[in-house]
Coordinates of C-alpha atoms and ligand atoms in Angstrom, one line a residue:
X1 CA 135.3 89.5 78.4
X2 CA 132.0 90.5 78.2
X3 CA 129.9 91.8 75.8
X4 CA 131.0 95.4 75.5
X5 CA 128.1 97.0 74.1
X6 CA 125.9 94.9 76.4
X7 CA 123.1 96.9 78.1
X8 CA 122.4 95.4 81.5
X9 CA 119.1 95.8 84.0
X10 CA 120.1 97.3 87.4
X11 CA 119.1 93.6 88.9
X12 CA 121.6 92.0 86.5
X13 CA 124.2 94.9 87.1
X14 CA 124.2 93.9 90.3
X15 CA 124.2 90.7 90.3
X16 CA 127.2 91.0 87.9
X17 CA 129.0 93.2 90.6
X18 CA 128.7 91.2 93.6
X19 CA 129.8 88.0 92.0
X20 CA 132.7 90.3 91.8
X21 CA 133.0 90.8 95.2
X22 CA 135.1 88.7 98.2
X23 CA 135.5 89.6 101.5
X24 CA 138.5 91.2 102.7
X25 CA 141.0 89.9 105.1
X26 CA 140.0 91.0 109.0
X27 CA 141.4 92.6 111.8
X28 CA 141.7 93.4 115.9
X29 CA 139.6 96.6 116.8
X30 CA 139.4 98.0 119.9
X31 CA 135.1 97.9 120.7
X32 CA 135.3 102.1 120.5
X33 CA 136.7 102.2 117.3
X34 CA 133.7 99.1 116.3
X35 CA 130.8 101.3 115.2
X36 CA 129.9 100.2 111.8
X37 CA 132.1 97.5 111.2
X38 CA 131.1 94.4 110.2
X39 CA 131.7 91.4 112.7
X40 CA 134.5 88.8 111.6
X41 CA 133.0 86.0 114.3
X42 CA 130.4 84.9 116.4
X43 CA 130.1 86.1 119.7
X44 CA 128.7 83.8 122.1
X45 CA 128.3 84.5 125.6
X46 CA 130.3 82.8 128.1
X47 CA 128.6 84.4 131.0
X48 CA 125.2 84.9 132.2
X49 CA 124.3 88.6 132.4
X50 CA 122.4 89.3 135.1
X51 CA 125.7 87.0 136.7
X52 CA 123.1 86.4 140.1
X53 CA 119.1 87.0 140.4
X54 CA 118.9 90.7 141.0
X55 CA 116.5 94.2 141.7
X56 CA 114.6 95.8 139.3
X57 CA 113.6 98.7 141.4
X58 CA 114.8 100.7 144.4
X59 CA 112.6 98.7 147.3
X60 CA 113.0 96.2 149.8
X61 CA 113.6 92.8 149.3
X62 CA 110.6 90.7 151.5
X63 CA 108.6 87.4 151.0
X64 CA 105.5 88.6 148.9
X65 CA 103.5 86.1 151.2
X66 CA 104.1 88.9 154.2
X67 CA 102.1 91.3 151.7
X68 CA 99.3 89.4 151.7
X69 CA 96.0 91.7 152.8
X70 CA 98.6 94.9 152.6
X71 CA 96.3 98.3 151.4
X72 CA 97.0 101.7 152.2
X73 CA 94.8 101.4 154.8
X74 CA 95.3 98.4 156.4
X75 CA 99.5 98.3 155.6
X76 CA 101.9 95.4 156.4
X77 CA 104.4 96.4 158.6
X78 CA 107.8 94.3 158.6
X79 CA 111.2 95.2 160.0
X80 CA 114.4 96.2 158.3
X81 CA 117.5 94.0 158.8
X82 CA 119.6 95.5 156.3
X83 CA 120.7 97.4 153.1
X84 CA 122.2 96.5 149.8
X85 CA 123.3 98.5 147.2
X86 CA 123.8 97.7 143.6
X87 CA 127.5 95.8 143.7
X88 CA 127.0 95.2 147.0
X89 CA 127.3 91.4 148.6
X90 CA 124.7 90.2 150.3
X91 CA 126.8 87.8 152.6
X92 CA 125.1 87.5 156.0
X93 CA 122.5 89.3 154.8
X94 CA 119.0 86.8 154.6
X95 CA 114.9 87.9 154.5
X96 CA 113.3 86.0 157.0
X97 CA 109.5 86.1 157.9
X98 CA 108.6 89.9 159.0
X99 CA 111.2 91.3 158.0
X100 CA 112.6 93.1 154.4
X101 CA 116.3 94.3 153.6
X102 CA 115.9 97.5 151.9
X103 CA 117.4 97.0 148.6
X104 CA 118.5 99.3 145.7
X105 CA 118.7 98.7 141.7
X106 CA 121.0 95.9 140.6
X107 CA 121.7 95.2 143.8
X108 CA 121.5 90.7 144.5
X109 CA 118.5 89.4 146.1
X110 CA 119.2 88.0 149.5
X111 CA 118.9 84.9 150.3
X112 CA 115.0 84.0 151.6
X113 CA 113.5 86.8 149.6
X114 CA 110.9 86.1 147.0
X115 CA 110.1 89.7 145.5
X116 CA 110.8 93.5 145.7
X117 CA 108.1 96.2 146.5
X118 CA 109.5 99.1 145.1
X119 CA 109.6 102.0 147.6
X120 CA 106.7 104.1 146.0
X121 CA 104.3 101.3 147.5
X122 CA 106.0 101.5 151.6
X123 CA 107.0 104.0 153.8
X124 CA 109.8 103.8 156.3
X125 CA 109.1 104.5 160.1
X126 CA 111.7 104.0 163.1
X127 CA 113.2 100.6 161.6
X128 CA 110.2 99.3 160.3
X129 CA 109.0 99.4 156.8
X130 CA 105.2 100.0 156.0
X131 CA 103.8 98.0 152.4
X132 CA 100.8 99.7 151.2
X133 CA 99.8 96.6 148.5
X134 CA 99.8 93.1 147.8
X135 CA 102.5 91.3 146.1
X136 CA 103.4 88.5 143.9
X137 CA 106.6 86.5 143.8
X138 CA 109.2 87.5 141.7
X139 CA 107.4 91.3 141.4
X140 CA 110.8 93.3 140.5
X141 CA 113.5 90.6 140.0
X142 CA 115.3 89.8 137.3
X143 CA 116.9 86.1 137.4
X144 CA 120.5 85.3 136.5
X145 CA 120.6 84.9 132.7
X146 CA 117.7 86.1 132.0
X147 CA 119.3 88.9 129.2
X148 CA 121.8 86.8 128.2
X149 CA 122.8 83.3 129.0
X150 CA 125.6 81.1 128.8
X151 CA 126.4 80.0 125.4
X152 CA 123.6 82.1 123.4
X153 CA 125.6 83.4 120.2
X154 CA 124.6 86.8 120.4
X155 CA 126.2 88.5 117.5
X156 CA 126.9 86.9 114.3
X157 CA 129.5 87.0 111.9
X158 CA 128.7 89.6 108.8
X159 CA 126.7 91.6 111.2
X160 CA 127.2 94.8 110.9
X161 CA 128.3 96.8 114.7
X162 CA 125.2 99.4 115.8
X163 CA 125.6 100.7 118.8
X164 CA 123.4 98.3 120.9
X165 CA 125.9 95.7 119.4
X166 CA 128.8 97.7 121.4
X167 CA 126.9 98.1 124.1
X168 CA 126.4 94.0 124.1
X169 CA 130.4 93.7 123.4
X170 CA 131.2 95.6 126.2
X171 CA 128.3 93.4 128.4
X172 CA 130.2 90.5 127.7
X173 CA 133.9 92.1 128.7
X174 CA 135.0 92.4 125.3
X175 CA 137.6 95.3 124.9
X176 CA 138.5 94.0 121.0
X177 CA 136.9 92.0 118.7
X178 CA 137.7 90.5 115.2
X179 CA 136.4 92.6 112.2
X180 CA 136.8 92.9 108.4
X181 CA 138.9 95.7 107.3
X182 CA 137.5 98.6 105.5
X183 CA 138.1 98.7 101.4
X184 CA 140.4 101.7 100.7
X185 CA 138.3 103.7 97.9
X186 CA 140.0 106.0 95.8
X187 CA 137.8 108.7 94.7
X188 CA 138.5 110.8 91.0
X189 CA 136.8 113.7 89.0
X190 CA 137.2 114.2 85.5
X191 CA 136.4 116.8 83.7
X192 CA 138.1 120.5 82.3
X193 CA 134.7 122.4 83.4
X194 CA 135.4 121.6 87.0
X195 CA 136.7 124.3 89.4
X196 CA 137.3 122.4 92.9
X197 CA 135.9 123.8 96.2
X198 CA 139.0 126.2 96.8
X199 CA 139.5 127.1 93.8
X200 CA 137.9 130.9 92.1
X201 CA 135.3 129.5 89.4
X202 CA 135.6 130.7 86.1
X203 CA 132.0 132.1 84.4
X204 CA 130.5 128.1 82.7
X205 CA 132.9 126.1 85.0
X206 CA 130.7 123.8 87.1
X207 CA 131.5 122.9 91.0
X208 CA 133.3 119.4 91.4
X209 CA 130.3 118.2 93.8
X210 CA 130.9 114.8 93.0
X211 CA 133.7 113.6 95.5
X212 CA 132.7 115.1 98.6
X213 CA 129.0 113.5 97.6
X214 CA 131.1 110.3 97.0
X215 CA 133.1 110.7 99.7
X216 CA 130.4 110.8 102.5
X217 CA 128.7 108.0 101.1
X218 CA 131.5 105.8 101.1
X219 CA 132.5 106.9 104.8
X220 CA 128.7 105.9 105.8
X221 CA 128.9 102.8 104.7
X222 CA 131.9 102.3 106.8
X223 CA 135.2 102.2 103.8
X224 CA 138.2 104.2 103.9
X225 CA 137.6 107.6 101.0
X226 CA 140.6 108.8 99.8
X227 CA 140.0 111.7 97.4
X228 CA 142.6 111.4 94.0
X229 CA 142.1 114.2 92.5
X230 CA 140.8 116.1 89.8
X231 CA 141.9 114.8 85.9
X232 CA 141.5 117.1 83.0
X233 CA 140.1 115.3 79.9
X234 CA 142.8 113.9 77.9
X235 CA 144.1 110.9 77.8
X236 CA 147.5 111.1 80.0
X237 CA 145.7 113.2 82.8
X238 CA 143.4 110.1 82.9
X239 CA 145.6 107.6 82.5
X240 CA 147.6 109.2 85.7
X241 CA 144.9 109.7 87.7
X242 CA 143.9 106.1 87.5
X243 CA 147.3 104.8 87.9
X244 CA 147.6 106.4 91.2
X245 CA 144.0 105.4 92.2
X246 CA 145.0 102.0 91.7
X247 CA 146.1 101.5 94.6
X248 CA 143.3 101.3 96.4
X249 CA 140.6 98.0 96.6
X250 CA 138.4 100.1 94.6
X251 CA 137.9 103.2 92.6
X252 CA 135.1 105.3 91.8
X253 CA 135.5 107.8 89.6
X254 CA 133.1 110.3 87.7
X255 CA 132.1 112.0 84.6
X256 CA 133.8 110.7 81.0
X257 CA 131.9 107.6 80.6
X258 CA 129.8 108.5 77.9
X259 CA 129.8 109.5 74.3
X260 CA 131.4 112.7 74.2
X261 CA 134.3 113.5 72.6
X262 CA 135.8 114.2 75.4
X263 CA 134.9 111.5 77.4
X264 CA 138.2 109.6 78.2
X265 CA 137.7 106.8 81.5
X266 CA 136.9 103.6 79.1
X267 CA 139.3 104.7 76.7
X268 CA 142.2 104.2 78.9
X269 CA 141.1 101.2 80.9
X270 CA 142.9 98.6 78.4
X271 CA 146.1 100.1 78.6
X272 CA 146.0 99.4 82.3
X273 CA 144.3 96.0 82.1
X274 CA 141.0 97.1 83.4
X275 CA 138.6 95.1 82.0
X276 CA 135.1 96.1 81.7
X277 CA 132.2 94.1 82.7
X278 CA 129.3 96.3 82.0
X279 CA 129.2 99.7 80.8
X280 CA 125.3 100.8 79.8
X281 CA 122.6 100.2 82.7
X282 CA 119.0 100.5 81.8
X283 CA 118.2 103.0 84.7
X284 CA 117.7 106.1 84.3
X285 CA 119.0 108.7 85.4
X286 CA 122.6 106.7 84.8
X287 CA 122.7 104.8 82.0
X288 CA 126.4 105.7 81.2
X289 CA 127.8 103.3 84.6
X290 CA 130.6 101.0 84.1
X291 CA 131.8 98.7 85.6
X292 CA 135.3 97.1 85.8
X293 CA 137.9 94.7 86.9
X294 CA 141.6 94.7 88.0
X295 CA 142.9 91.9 89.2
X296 CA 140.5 91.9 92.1
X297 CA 140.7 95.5 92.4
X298 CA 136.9 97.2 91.4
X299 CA 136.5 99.6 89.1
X300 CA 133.2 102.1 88.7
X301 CA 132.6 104.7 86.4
X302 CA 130.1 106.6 87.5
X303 CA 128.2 109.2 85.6
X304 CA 129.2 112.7 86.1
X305 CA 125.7 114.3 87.1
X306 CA 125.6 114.7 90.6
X307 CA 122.4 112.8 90.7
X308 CA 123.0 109.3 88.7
X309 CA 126.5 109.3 90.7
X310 CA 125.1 109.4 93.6
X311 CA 122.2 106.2 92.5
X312 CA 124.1 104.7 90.9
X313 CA 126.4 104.5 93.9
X314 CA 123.4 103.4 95.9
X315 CA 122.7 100.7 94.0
X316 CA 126.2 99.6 92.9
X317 CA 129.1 100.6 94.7
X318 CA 127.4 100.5 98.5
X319 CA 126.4 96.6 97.8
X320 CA 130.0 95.7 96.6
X321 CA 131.2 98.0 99.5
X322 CA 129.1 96.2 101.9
X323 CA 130.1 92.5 100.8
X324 CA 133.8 93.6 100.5
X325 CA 133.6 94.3 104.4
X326 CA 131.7 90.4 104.5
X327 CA 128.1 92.5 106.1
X328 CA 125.4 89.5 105.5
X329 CA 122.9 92.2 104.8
X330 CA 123.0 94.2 101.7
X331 CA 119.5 94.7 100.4
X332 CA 118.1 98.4 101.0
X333 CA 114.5 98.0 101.7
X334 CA 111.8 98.3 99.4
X335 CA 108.1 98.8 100.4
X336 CA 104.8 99.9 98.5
X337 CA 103.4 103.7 99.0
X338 CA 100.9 105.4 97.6
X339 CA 101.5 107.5 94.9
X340 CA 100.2 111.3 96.0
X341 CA 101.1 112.5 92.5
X342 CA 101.2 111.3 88.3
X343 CA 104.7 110.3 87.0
X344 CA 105.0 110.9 83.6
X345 CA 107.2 107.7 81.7
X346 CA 108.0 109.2 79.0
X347 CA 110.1 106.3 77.8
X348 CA 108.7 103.3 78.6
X349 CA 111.6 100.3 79.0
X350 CA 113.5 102.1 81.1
X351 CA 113.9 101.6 84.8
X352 CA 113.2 104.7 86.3
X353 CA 114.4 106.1 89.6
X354 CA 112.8 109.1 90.7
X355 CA 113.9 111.2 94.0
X356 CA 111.0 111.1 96.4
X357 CA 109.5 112.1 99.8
X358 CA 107.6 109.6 101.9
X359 CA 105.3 110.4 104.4
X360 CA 103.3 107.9 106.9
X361 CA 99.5 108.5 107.3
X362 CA 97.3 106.0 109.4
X363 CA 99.7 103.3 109.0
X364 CA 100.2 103.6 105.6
X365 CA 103.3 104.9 103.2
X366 CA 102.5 107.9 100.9
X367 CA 105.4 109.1 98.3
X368 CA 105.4 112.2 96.4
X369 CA 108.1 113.3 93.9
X370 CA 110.6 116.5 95.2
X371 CA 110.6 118.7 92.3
X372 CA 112.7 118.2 89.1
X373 CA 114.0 115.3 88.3
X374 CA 116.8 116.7 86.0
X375 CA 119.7 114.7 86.3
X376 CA 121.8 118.0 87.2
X377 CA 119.2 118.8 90.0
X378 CA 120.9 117.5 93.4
X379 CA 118.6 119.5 95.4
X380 CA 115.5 117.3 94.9
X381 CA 117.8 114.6 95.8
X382 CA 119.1 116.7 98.9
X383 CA 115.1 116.7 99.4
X384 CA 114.5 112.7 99.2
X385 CA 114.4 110.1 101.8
X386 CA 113.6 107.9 99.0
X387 CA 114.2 106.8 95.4
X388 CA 110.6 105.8 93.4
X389 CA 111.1 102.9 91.3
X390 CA 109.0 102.5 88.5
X391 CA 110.5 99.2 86.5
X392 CA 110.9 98.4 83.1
X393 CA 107.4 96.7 82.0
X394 CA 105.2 99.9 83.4
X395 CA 104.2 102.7 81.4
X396 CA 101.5 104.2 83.1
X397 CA 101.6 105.4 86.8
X398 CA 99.0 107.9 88.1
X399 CA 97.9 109.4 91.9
X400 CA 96.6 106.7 93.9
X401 CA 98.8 104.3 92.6
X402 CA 100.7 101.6 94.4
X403 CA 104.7 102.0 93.8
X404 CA 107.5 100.8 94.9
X405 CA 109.9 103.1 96.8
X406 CA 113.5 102.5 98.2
X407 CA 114.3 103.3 101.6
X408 CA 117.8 104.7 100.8
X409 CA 118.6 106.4 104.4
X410 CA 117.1 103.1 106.0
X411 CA 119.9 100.1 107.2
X412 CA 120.4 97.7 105.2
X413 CA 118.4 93.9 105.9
Ligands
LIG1 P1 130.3 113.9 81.6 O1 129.7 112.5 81.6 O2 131.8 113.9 81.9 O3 130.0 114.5 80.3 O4 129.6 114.7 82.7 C1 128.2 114.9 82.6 C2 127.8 116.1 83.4 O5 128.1 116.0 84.7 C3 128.5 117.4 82.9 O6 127.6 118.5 82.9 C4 129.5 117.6 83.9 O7 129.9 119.0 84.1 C5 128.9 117.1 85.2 N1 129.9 116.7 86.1 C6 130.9 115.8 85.8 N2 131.7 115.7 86.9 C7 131.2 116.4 87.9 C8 131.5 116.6 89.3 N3 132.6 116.1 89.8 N4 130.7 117.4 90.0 C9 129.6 118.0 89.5 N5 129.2 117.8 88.2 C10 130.0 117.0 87.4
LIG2 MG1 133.3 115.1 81.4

């Protein structure tokens, strides 16, 4: 076991988190229930999409040498054998010189043609077509396998499903495919103060925000929430509520994992052979967050400020959420901005996350803080579309300064 007492950086945390981590097993879903999971194999194509050369445009299909000295004024006139519409065959249908097969999008090109002139540039007249401009070959085609050709691995395993991947699934005629299944996280309050959402509160009771802020946060990142319950803080209510969470591949709970009297999460954890692995990170807000093993079941105590639960989710839980499900990209992105306000560090040594607003200006990212930073203050993290991070080794951060900042409702890479 580790070093109890052991205060860890956020790096090391979690590094010490996701050599925690293996994939789960996978499964069969159907591609409309594929949004956001994470691929289990490699797709590669065993088709060529477009299957034939095909139209890019509603035109006719013609020999772009028969355009040649075509103007408004002085048109080329050739004569329609023919039609084809998109899914249409083109069997018996051929372009020969002078003459153009009108020709809609998607539709094959006919044998003999070289090119399409869409219909904006012609104008039909008793069987004949008139082109008003000169052509090139291959002006509005697209070949046969020119999106996607035979034996190009398109998708990868670990890549996570966005829509365009669907779409490309479905391209390729796949009504299934083979994905990871979703962790099953157990979610758990603790605390006396809290009055739940249904429930009349009490003058000094405080809201229990914390699982339905957990809860949408694991359901973006694509695991199953399952919300436990509230437990009161003593040491059986605990020690039930854990037993029951259990159950699940992980559990996050909140509040009771610091100093207080009545703070009761670690205290229990032996007696059910949970065994920590770190339980002080040097971030704040959140320096109460541990973290902690069962079997292969994981284990986080979050803080219970509405705030640090919710970082320290970001930059805990959703990596080790995101690896259980095998996504090959689990790195938030970071970028520089320019600070449009001073931080004050009032303890240097500490890796500090501050809720922040970023703006783009000419190119360039700007980043001011949202308000108060208390870690009870979930509004000016409501407000954010990013977290500041000012590391350990800096003390001093003014206006105009370059900082780092967190992209925390960008996709992962
Ligand atoms: P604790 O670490 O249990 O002392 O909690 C720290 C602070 O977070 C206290 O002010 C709690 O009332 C608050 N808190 C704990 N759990 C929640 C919760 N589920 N929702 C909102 N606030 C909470
Ligand atoms: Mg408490």
């Amino acid at each position: 076991m580790r070093n109890r007492n052991l205060t860890v950086s956020v790096s090391e945390a979690q590094k010490i988190v996701l050599s925690s981590v293996s994939p789960l097993t996978s499964e069969n879903v159907s591609i409309m229930e594929a949004y956001n999971r994470v691929l289990h194999q490699d797709i590669i194509s065993d088709v060529m999409i477009p299957s034939v050369d095909d139209s890019a445009m509603d035109g006719y299909a013609i020999i772009a040498d028969d355009t040649r000295g075509a103007s408004k004024d002085t048109p080329r006139k050739l004569k329609i054998t023919g039609e084809i519409q998109a899914g249409g065959s083109i069997i018996g249908k051929e372009v020969s010189k002078g003459t153009a097969i009108r020709i809609m999008t998607g539709a094959p090109i006919p044998t003999g043609a070289d090119s399409v002139i869409q219909f904006e540039d012609t104008e039909e007249e008793a069987g004949y077509v008139k082109i008003f401009r000169e052509t090139v070959k291959h002006n509005n085609c697209r070949s046969a396998g020119e999106n996607i050709n035979k034996g190009d691995k398109v998708l990868q395993k670990g890549d996570r499903l966005r829509s365009a991947d669907v779409g490309i699934l479905a391209s390729l005629n796949y009504k299934a495919v083979r994905v990871y299944k979703q962790p099953a996280v157990s979610i758990i309050s603790t605390g006396d103060e809290l009055a739940d959402i249904d429930e009349e509160s009490q003058s000094g009771q405080i809201r229990n925000v914390n699982v339905y802020t957990l809860y949408s946060e694991v359901k973006k990142y694509g695991g199953l929430p399952q919300y436990v319950g509230i437990a009161k803080d003593t040491l059986k209510d605990t020690k039930e509520i854990f037993l029951k969470a259990l159950k699940s591949d992980v559990v996050i709970s909140t509040g009771g994992v610091s100093m207080g009297k009545y703070d009761f999460v670690k205290k229990i954890y032996s007696d059910l052979n949970i065994e920590i692995q770190f339980e002080w990170v040097n971030v704040k807000p959140g320096r109460p967050c541990t973290f902690a093993k069962k079997d292969n079941k994981l284990v986080f105590g979050l803080p219970g400020n509405p705030v640090p639960t919710l970082t320290s989710f970001i930059q805990f839980v959703r990596p080790a959420l995101l690896r259980l499900m095998g996504a090959k990209r689990i790195t938030k992105p970071v970028v520089n901005a320019l600070l449009e306000e001073d931080i004050d560090k009032q303890s240097a040594k500490v890796h500090l996350l501050l809720r922040g607003y970023f703006t783009i200006k000419n190119n360039e990212f700007y980043v001011s803080p949202t308000g108060n930073q208390k870690p009870s203050v979930l509004r000016s993290m409501s407000d954010a579309n990013c977290l500041i991070v000012i590391p350990e080794n800096i003390t001093k951060v003014k206006a105009g300064d370059k900082v780092s900042i967190q992209l925390i409702h960008h996709d992962e890479i």
